[in-house]
C-alpha cells in the first residue's frame, strides 16, 4: 500500500506498475527497474484518451493510440483494459457494418447511405471509411440522370435507355430509374423459329434480335396448348443476350 502524508493525505511513495517496487513520490525513475514515471504518466493519459475515443465510437483513433501505448509498454494493465473495451465496441458495430458492406456489394448505395446515417446517429464519432465511395457513386448517378433527362427532351429513346442502364450499373436502387426504363420498352424480337434436333431430342429456338439498343436479355418460356402471356406464365426455358436457346 502506498504511504500517505498524515497531515494532507498526499502520496509519499509511488509503486512502479512494471516491477511493483515502492519509490519515493518525487522519483522520476524506478529504483528497481529504471522505469520512467513521467513516461508512465503519459501512457496512462493516452489510455484514458483512447477509452474516451471508444466511448465516442472513434475506433480508428483508439486503435492508433493503443498500438503506440502497447509498443511503448507491453503488458500495461490500463492498455489491456482499453483493448478489451475496444473489442466489445467492435463486436457491437460488426453487424451494421456487415449490412452496410452487403448493400454496397449489391450496388444499393441509397440503402447504404441510410445505413451510414443510422450508424452515425447512434455513434456520432464513428468514422465510416466507405462513406466517400457511397457519396461518389450517388453523385455520379445524379450526373448521369441529368444527361438522361436531356436525352429525353431531345426525343432520343435509345440514349435514354443507355443512360438508365449506366445509372443502374452505378447505383441499383437509384430512385426512379427502373420506372423510367419501363416507359421505353424495347421492340420485340421477330422471326422466331423452332427446329427439332434428332440427335438428342432437343429443340433449337432462334429469333431475330430486337432493333432496340441497350443491354437486352431474352427470356424463353414454354407453355403447352397456349401462348404464354408473361415470363411467369409457363415453364422458363432460359435467358440469353443472344439469338438462340435449346429446350
PDB file of C-alpha atoms in Angstrom:
ATOM      1  CA  UNK A   1       0.000   0.000   0.000  1.00  0.00           C
ATOM      2  CA  UNK A   2       1.295   3.454  -0.883  1.00  0.00           C
ATOM      3  CA  UNK A   3       2.223   5.611   2.137  1.00  0.00           C
ATOM      4  CA  UNK A   4       0.340   8.873   2.627  1.00  0.00           C
ATOM      5  CA  UNK A   5       1.099  12.104   4.496  1.00  0.00           C
ATOM      6  CA  UNK A   6      -0.719  12.063   7.861  1.00  0.00           C
ATOM      7  CA  UNK A   7      -1.481  15.783   7.527  1.00  0.00           C
ATOM      8  CA  UNK A   8      -2.633  16.316   3.936  1.00  0.00           C
ATOM      9  CA  UNK A   9      -3.089  12.768   2.599  1.00  0.00           C
ATOM     10  CA  UNK A  10      -0.692  13.240  -0.327  1.00  0.00           C
ATOM     11  CA  UNK A  11       1.114  10.110  -1.528  1.00  0.00           C
ATOM     12  CA  UNK A  12       4.615   9.783  -0.068  1.00  0.00           C
ATOM     13  CA  UNK A  13       5.504   6.808  -2.248  1.00  0.00           C
ATOM     14  CA  UNK A  14       4.689   5.574  -5.720  1.00  0.00           C
ATOM     15  CA  UNK A  15       4.542   1.926  -6.737  1.00  0.00           C
ATOM     16  CA  UNK A  16       6.056   1.014 -10.075  1.00  0.00           C
ATOM     17  CA  UNK A  17       3.460  -0.572 -12.340  1.00  0.00           C
ATOM     18  CA  UNK A  18       6.139  -2.585 -14.066  1.00  0.00           C
ATOM     19  CA  UNK A  19       8.000  -4.265 -11.192  1.00  0.00           C
ATOM     20  CA  UNK A  20       5.844  -3.250  -8.177  1.00  0.00           C
ATOM     21  CA  UNK A  21       8.808  -1.691  -6.374  1.00  0.00           C
ATOM     22  CA  UNK A  22       7.989   1.139  -3.969  1.00  0.00           C
ATOM     23  CA  UNK A  23       9.603   4.507  -4.745  1.00  0.00           C
ATOM     24  CA  UNK A  24       9.555   7.986  -3.229  1.00  0.00           C
ATOM     25  CA  UNK A  25       6.778  10.103  -4.715  1.00  0.00           C
ATOM     26  CA  UNK A  26       9.278  12.613  -6.156  1.00  0.00           C
ATOM     27  CA  UNK A  27      11.174   9.896  -8.049  1.00  0.00           C
ATOM     28  CA  UNK A  28      11.393  10.245 -11.812  1.00  0.00           C
ATOM     29  CA  UNK A  29      12.630   6.688 -12.337  1.00  0.00           C
ATOM     30  CA  UNK A  30      12.005   3.391 -10.565  1.00  0.00           C
ATOM     31  CA  UNK A  31      14.914   2.451  -8.301  1.00  0.00           C
ATOM     32  CA  UNK A  32      14.350  -1.235  -9.161  1.00  0.00           C
ATOM     33  CA  UNK A  33      13.817  -1.395 -12.948  1.00  0.00           C
ATOM     34  CA  UNK A  34      14.538   2.135 -14.149  1.00  0.00           C
ATOM     35  CA  UNK A  35      11.059   2.800 -15.500  1.00  0.00           C
ATOM     36  CA  UNK A  36      10.371   6.457 -16.254  1.00  0.00           C
ATOM     37  CA  UNK A  37       7.398   7.595 -14.183  1.00  0.00           C
ATOM     38  CA  UNK A  38       6.886  10.592 -16.480  1.00  0.00           C
ATOM     39  CA  UNK A  39       6.604   8.221 -19.445  1.00  0.00           C
ATOM     40  CA  UNK A  40       4.215   6.048 -17.478  1.00  0.00           C
ATOM     41  CA  UNK A  41       2.034   9.044 -16.664  1.00  0.00           C
ATOM     42  CA  UNK A  42       1.931   9.969 -20.350  1.00  0.00           C
ATOM     43  CA  UNK A  43       0.963   6.449 -21.382  1.00  0.00           C
ATOM     44  CA  UNK A  44      -1.764   6.280 -18.732  1.00  0.00           C
ATOM     45  CA  UNK A  45      -3.110   9.573 -20.041  1.00  0.00           C
ATOM     46  CA  UNK A  46      -3.081   8.135 -23.569  1.00  0.00           C
ATOM     47  CA  UNK A  47      -5.017   5.094 -22.349  1.00  0.00           C
ATOM     48  CA  UNK A  48      -7.599   7.365 -20.776  1.00  0.00           C
ATOM     49  CA  UNK A  49      -7.925   9.313 -24.020  1.00  0.00           C
ATOM     50  CA  UNK A  50      -8.240   6.081 -26.033  1.00  0.00           C
ATOM     51  CA  UNK A  51     -11.052   4.952 -23.737  1.00  0.00           C
ATOM     52  CA  UNK A  52     -12.822   8.237 -24.448  1.00  0.00           C
ATOM     53  CA  UNK A  53     -12.397   7.651 -28.177  1.00  0.00           C
ATOM     54  CA  UNK A  54     -14.068   4.267 -27.810  1.00  0.00           C
ATOM     55  CA  UNK A  55     -16.947   5.897 -25.963  1.00  0.00           C
ATOM     56  CA  UNK A  56     -17.373   8.282 -28.928  1.00  0.00           C
ATOM     57  CA  UNK A  57     -17.038   5.329 -31.344  1.00  0.00           C
ATOM     58  CA  UNK A  58     -13.870   6.837 -32.834  1.00  0.00           C
ATOM     59  CA  UNK A  59     -12.379   3.369 -33.077  1.00  0.00           C
ATOM     60  CA  UNK A  60      -9.735   4.253 -35.657  1.00  0.00           C
ATOM     61  CA  UNK A  61      -8.148   6.795 -33.313  1.00  0.00           C
ATOM     62  CA  UNK A  62      -8.443   4.409 -30.359  1.00  0.00           C
ATOM     63  CA  UNK A  63      -6.617   1.677 -32.311  1.00  0.00           C
ATOM     64  CA  UNK A  64      -3.840   4.074 -33.263  1.00  0.00           C
ATOM     65  CA  UNK A  65      -3.280   5.254 -29.689  1.00  0.00           C
ATOM     66  CA  UNK A  66      -3.482   1.734 -28.298  1.00  0.00           C
ATOM     67  CA  UNK A  67      -0.917   0.476 -30.809  1.00  0.00           C
ATOM     68  CA  UNK A  68       1.538   3.180 -29.711  1.00  0.00           C
ATOM     69  CA  UNK A  69       0.968   2.507 -25.991  1.00  0.00           C
ATOM     70  CA  UNK A  70       1.376  -1.268 -26.355  1.00  0.00           C
ATOM     71  CA  UNK A  71       4.569  -0.763 -28.372  1.00  0.00           C
ATOM     72  CA  UNK A  72       5.984   1.600 -25.723  1.00  0.00           C
ATOM     73  CA  UNK A  73       4.949  -0.532 -22.729  1.00  0.00           C
ATOM     74  CA  UNK A  74       3.986  -4.154 -23.463  1.00  0.00           C
ATOM     75  CA  UNK A  75       1.662  -5.631 -20.862  1.00  0.00           C
ATOM     76  CA  UNK A  76       0.465  -2.346 -19.363  1.00  0.00           C
ATOM     77  CA  UNK A  77      -2.732  -3.178 -17.439  1.00  0.00           C
ATOM     78  CA  UNK A  78      -4.520   0.008 -18.482  1.00  0.00           C
ATOM     79  CA  UNK A  79      -3.805  -0.806 -22.121  1.00  0.00           C
ATOM     80  CA  UNK A  80      -5.264  -4.295 -21.628  1.00  0.00           C
ATOM     81  CA  UNK A  81      -8.491  -2.736 -20.329  1.00  0.00           C
ATOM     82  CA  UNK A  82      -8.639  -0.442 -23.345  1.00  0.00           C
ATOM     83  CA  UNK A  83      -8.110  -3.427 -25.652  1.00  0.00           C
ATOM     84  CA  UNK A  84     -10.977  -5.337 -24.011  1.00  0.00           C
ATOM     85  CA  UNK A  85     -13.310  -2.340 -24.325  1.00  0.00           C
ATOM     86  CA  UNK A  86     -12.311  -1.869 -27.950  1.00  0.00           C
ATOM     87  CA  UNK A  87     -13.176  -5.486 -28.748  1.00  0.00           C
ATOM     88  CA  UNK A  88     -16.603  -5.073 -27.138  1.00  0.00           C
ATOM     89  CA  UNK A  89     -17.372  -1.956 -29.195  1.00  0.00           C
ATOM     90  CA  UNK A  90     -16.148  -3.604 -32.409  1.00  0.00           C
ATOM     91  CA  UNK A  91     -18.459  -6.557 -31.748  1.00  0.00           C
ATOM     92  CA  UNK A  92     -21.452  -4.222 -31.320  1.00  0.00           C
ATOM     93  CA  UNK A  93     -20.694  -2.441 -34.598  1.00  0.00           C
ATOM     94  CA  UNK A  94     -19.900  -5.567 -36.614  1.00  0.00           C
ATOM     95  CA  UNK A  95     -23.460  -6.401 -37.746  1.00  0.00           C
ATOM     96  CA  UNK A  96     -24.409  -2.908 -39.017  1.00  0.00           C
ATOM     97  CA  UNK A  97     -21.056  -2.722 -40.806  1.00  0.00           C
ATOM     98  CA  UNK A  98     -21.627  -6.146 -42.393  1.00  0.00           C
ATOM     99  CA  UNK A  99     -25.090  -4.994 -43.527  1.00  0.00           C
ATOM    100  CA  UNK A 100     -23.518  -1.865 -44.992  1.00  0.00           C
ATOM    101  CA  UNK A 101     -20.917  -3.847 -46.936  1.00  0.00           C
ATOM    102  CA  UNK A 102     -23.645  -6.168 -48.247  1.00  0.00           C
ATOM    103  CA  UNK A 103     -25.648  -3.207 -49.572  1.00  0.00           C
ATOM    104  CA  UNK A 104     -22.535  -1.831 -51.248  1.00  0.00           C
ATOM    105  CA  UNK A 105     -21.703  -5.195 -52.832  1.00  0.00           C
ATOM    106  CA  UNK A 106     -25.195  -5.139 -54.389  1.00  0.00           C
ATOM    107  CA  UNK A 107     -24.706  -1.505 -55.509  1.00  0.00           C
ATOM    108  CA  UNK A 108     -27.631  -0.394 -53.316  1.00  0.00           C
ATOM    109  CA  UNK A 109     -25.998   2.908 -52.427  1.00  0.00           C
ATOM    110  CA  UNK A 110     -29.145   4.755 -51.345  1.00  0.00           C
ATOM    111  CA  UNK A 111     -29.789   1.999 -48.835  1.00  0.00           C
ATOM    112  CA  UNK A 112     -26.135   2.137 -47.809  1.00  0.00           C
ATOM    113  CA  UNK A 113     -26.377   5.911 -47.377  1.00  0.00           C
ATOM    114  CA  UNK A 114     -29.282   5.467 -44.949  1.00  0.00           C
ATOM    115  CA  UNK A 115     -27.342   2.776 -43.074  1.00  0.00           C
ATOM    116  CA  UNK A 116     -24.409   5.178 -42.711  1.00  0.00           C
ATOM    117  CA  UNK A 117     -26.723   7.842 -41.299  1.00  0.00           C
ATOM    118  CA  UNK A 118     -28.217   5.357 -38.832  1.00  0.00           C
ATOM    119  CA  UNK A 119     -24.755   4.307 -37.610  1.00  0.00           C
ATOM    120  CA  UNK A 120     -23.553   7.920 -37.286  1.00  0.00           C
ATOM    121  CA  UNK A 121     -26.712   8.915 -35.437  1.00  0.00           C
ATOM    122  CA  UNK A 122     -26.141   6.146 -32.916  1.00  0.00           C
ATOM    123  CA  UNK A 123     -22.357   6.615 -32.783  1.00  0.00           C
ATOM    124  CA  UNK A 124     -21.649  10.268 -33.759  1.00  0.00           C
ATOM    125  CA  UNK A 125     -17.869   9.957 -33.627  1.00  0.00           C
ATOM    126  CA  UNK A 126     -17.614   6.749 -35.647  1.00  0.00           C
ATOM    127  CA  UNK A 127     -15.702   7.120 -38.907  1.00  0.00           C
ATOM    128  CA  UNK A 128     -17.013   5.046 -41.806  1.00  0.00           C
ATOM    129  CA  UNK A 129     -14.386   4.584 -44.493  1.00  0.00           C
ATOM    130  CA  UNK A 130     -16.942   3.519 -47.101  1.00  0.00           C
ATOM    131  CA  UNK A 131     -18.897   6.783 -46.844  1.00  0.00           C
ATOM    132  CA  UNK A 132     -16.827   8.566 -49.516  1.00  0.00           C
ATOM    133  CA  UNK A 133     -17.366   5.718 -52.018  1.00  0.00           C
ATOM    134  CA  UNK A 134     -21.118   5.804 -51.389  1.00  0.00           C
ATOM    135  CA  UNK A 135     -21.300   9.555 -51.962  1.00  0.00           C
ATOM    136  CA  UNK A 136     -19.213   9.287 -55.145  1.00  0.00           C
ATOM    137  CA  UNK A 137     -21.464   6.570 -56.616  1.00  0.00           C
ATOM    138  CA  UNK A 138     -24.636   8.560 -55.914  1.00  0.00           C
ATOM    139  CA  UNK A 139     -23.126  11.808 -57.230  1.00  0.00           C
ATOM    140  CA  UNK A 140     -22.039  10.097 -60.467  1.00  0.00           C
ATOM    141  CA  UNK A 141     -25.506   8.583 -60.872  1.00  0.00           C
ATOM    142  CA  UNK A 142     -27.024  12.057 -60.332  1.00  0.00           C
ATOM    143  CA  UNK A 143     -24.903  13.477 -63.153  1.00  0.00           C
ATOM    144  CA  UNK A 144     -25.915  10.626 -65.455  1.00  0.00           C
ATOM    145  CA  UNK A 145     -29.592  11.185 -64.607  1.00  0.00           C
ATOM    146  CA  UNK A 146     -29.276  14.794 -65.776  1.00  0.00           C
ATOM    147  CA  UNK A 147     -27.819  13.573 -69.089  1.00  0.00           C
ATOM    148  CA  UNK A 148     -30.739  11.152 -69.392  1.00  0.00           C
ATOM    149  CA  UNK A 149     -33.214  13.998 -68.901  1.00  0.00           C
ATOM    150  CA  UNK A 150     -31.518  15.963 -71.673  1.00  0.00           C
ATOM    151  CA  UNK A 151     -31.713  12.939 -73.972  1.00  0.00           C
ATOM    152  CA  UNK A 152     -35.388  12.538 -73.135  1.00  0.00           C
ATOM    153  CA  UNK A 153     -36.073  16.184 -74.047  1.00  0.00           C
ATOM    154  CA  UNK A 154     -34.265  15.583 -77.339  1.00  0.00           C
ATOM    155  CA  UNK A 155     -36.515  12.585 -78.030  1.00  0.00           C
ATOM    156  CA  UNK A 156     -33.671  10.043 -78.126  1.00  0.00           C
ATOM    157  CA  UNK A 157     -35.161   6.868 -76.658  1.00  0.00           C
ATOM    158  CA  UNK A 158     -32.006   4.816 -77.261  1.00  0.00           C
ATOM    159  CA  UNK A 159     -29.866   7.298 -75.320  1.00  0.00           C
ATOM    160  CA  UNK A 160     -32.445   7.408 -72.516  1.00  0.00           C
ATOM    161  CA  UNK A 161     -32.214   3.632 -72.141  1.00  0.00           C
ATOM    162  CA  UNK A 162     -28.411   3.688 -72.308  1.00  0.00           C
ATOM    163  CA  UNK A 163     -28.165   6.329 -69.591  1.00  0.00           C
ATOM    164  CA  UNK A 164     -30.663   4.438 -67.429  1.00  0.00           C
ATOM    165  CA  UNK A 165     -28.559   1.302 -67.768  1.00  0.00           C
ATOM    166  CA  UNK A 166     -25.466   3.295 -66.812  1.00  0.00           C
ATOM    167  CA  UNK A 167     -27.276   4.620 -63.733  1.00  0.00           C
ATOM    168  CA  UNK A 168     -28.423   1.129 -62.748  1.00  0.00           C
ATOM    169  CA  UNK A 169     -24.853  -0.146 -63.102  1.00  0.00           C
ATOM    170  CA  UNK A 170     -23.673   2.638 -60.799  1.00  0.00           C
ATOM    171  CA  UNK A 171     -26.492   2.536 -58.247  1.00  0.00           C
ATOM    172  CA  UNK A 172     -29.000  -0.327 -58.436  1.00  0.00           C
ATOM    173  CA  UNK A 173     -31.532   1.363 -56.131  1.00  0.00           C
ATOM    174  CA  UNK A 174     -31.390   4.825 -57.709  1.00  0.00           C
ATOM    175  CA  UNK A 175     -34.907   6.325 -57.318  1.00  0.00           C
ATOM    176  CA  UNK A 176     -36.996   6.284 -60.471  1.00  0.00           C
ATOM    177  CA  UNK A 177     -34.534   4.615 -62.849  1.00  0.00           C
ATOM    178  CA  UNK A 178     -36.418   1.329 -63.249  1.00  0.00           C
ATOM    179  CA  UNK A 179     -39.730   3.165 -63.640  1.00  0.00           C
ATOM    180  CA  UNK A 180     -38.138   5.306 -66.340  1.00  0.00           C
ATOM    181  CA  UNK A 181     -36.878   2.254 -68.226  1.00  0.00           C
ATOM    182  CA  UNK A 182     -40.386   0.764 -68.245  1.00  0.00           C
ATOM    183  CA  UNK A 183     -41.565   3.821 -70.164  1.00  0.00           C
ATOM    184  CA  UNK A 184     -39.274   2.803 -73.019  1.00  0.00           C
ATOM    185  CA  UNK A 185     -39.838  -0.932 -73.624  1.00  0.00           C
ATOM    186  CA  UNK A 186     -37.677  -2.463 -76.371  1.00  0.00           C
ATOM    187  CA  UNK A 187     -39.114  -3.625 -79.663  1.00  0.00           C
ATOM    188  CA  UNK A 188     -39.956  -7.308 -79.685  1.00  0.00           C
ATOM    189  CA  UNK A 189     -37.767  -9.958 -81.236  1.00  0.00           C
ATOM    190  CA  UNK A 190     -39.038 -11.347 -84.553  1.00  0.00           C
ATOM    191  CA  UNK A 191     -38.832 -14.344 -86.891  1.00  0.00           C
ATOM    192  CA  UNK A 192     -38.978 -16.921 -84.094  1.00  0.00           C
ATOM    193  CA  UNK A 193     -38.278 -20.456 -85.323  1.00  0.00           C
ATOM    194  CA  UNK A 194     -38.127 -23.841 -83.614  1.00  0.00           C
ATOM    195  CA  UNK A 195     -36.078 -26.707 -85.094  1.00  0.00           C
ATOM    196  CA  UNK A 196     -36.009 -30.238 -83.719  1.00  0.00           C
ATOM    197  CA  UNK A 197     -32.611 -31.822 -83.184  1.00  0.00           C
ATOM    198  CA  UNK A 198     -33.000 -35.567 -83.810  1.00  0.00           C
ATOM    199  CA  UNK A 199     -29.584 -36.381 -82.353  1.00  0.00           C
ATOM    200  CA  UNK A 200     -30.530 -35.502 -78.787  1.00  0.00           C
ATOM    201  CA  UNK A 201     -34.269 -34.841 -78.974  1.00  0.00           C
ATOM    202  CA  UNK A 202     -33.940 -31.158 -78.090  1.00  0.00           C
ATOM    203  CA  UNK A 203     -35.405 -28.137 -79.851  1.00  0.00           C
ATOM    204  CA  UNK A 204     -33.324 -25.235 -81.085  1.00  0.00           C
ATOM    205  CA  UNK A 205     -35.207 -21.972 -80.684  1.00  0.00           C
ATOM    206  CA  UNK A 206     -33.858 -18.994 -82.616  1.00  0.00           C
ATOM    207  CA  UNK A 207     -35.042 -15.464 -83.414  1.00  0.00           C
ATOM    208  CA  UNK A 208     -34.052 -12.166 -84.944  1.00  0.00           C
ATOM    209  CA  UNK A 209     -32.721  -9.768 -82.343  1.00  0.00           C
ATOM    210  CA  UNK A 210     -34.657  -6.657 -81.380  1.00  0.00           C
ATOM    211  CA  UNK A 211     -33.516  -3.489 -83.204  1.00  0.00           C
ATOM    212  CA  UNK A 212     -33.683  -1.596 -79.889  1.00  0.00           C
ATOM    213  CA  UNK A 213     -30.438  -0.501 -78.249  1.00  0.00           C
ATOM    214  CA  UNK A 214     -29.344  -1.396 -74.753  1.00  0.00           C
ATOM    215  CA  UNK A 215     -28.385  -4.446 -72.736  1.00  0.00           C
ATOM    216  CA  UNK A 216     -31.321  -6.677 -73.746  1.00  0.00           C
ATOM    217  CA  UNK A 217     -31.998 -10.073 -72.187  1.00  0.00           C
ATOM    218  CA  UNK A 218     -34.287 -12.535 -73.971  1.00  0.00           C
ATOM    219  CA  UNK A 219     -36.372 -14.924 -71.863  1.00  0.00           C
ATOM    220  CA  UNK A 220     -37.860 -18.045 -73.421  1.00  0.00           C
ATOM    221  CA  UNK A 221     -40.939 -19.551 -71.769  1.00  0.00           C
ATOM    222  CA  UNK A 222     -42.667 -22.797 -72.791  1.00  0.00           C
ATOM    223  CA  UNK A 223     -46.411 -23.309 -72.292  1.00  0.00           C
ATOM    224  CA  UNK A 224     -48.381 -26.289 -73.559  1.00  0.00           C
ATOM    225  CA  UNK A 225     -51.507 -25.652 -75.615  1.00  0.00           C
ATOM    226  CA  UNK A 226     -51.416 -21.845 -75.452  1.00  0.00           C
ATOM    227  CA  UNK A 227     -49.279 -18.746 -75.870  1.00  0.00           C
ATOM    228  CA  UNK A 228     -47.514 -17.512 -72.745  1.00  0.00           C
ATOM    229  CA  UNK A 229     -48.651 -14.067 -71.550  1.00  0.00           C
ATOM    230  CA  UNK A 230     -45.623 -13.312 -69.337  1.00  0.00           C
ATOM    231  CA  UNK A 231     -42.311 -14.728 -68.161  1.00  0.00           C
ATOM    232  CA  UNK A 232     -44.097 -16.302 -65.194  1.00  0.00           C
ATOM    233  CA  UNK A 233     -46.839 -17.889 -67.351  1.00  0.00           C
ATOM    234  CA  UNK A 234     -45.314 -21.260 -68.147  1.00  0.00           C
ATOM    235  CA  UNK A 235     -42.008 -23.081 -67.790  1.00  0.00           C
ATOM    236  CA  UNK A 236     -38.939 -20.912 -68.107  1.00  0.00           C
ATOM    237  CA  UNK A 237     -36.534 -22.448 -70.624  1.00  0.00           C
ATOM    238  CA  UNK A 238     -33.744 -19.936 -70.086  1.00  0.00           C
ATOM    239  CA  UNK A 239     -32.361 -16.439 -70.609  1.00  0.00           C
ATOM    240  CA  UNK A 240     -29.738 -15.129 -73.012  1.00  0.00           C
ATOM    241  CA  UNK A 241     -28.438 -11.983 -74.609  1.00  0.00           C
ATOM    242  CA  UNK A 242     -28.057 -13.878 -77.865  1.00  0.00           C
ATOM    243  CA  UNK A 243     -30.449 -15.125 -80.535  1.00  0.00           C
ATOM    244  CA  UNK A 244     -30.996 -18.793 -79.660  1.00  0.00           C
ATOM    245  CA  UNK A 245     -31.592 -21.318 -76.910  1.00  0.00           C
ATOM    246  CA  UNK A 246     -32.079 -25.065 -76.631  1.00  0.00           C
ATOM    247  CA  UNK A 247     -35.035 -26.690 -74.916  1.00  0.00           C
TER     248      UNK A 247
END
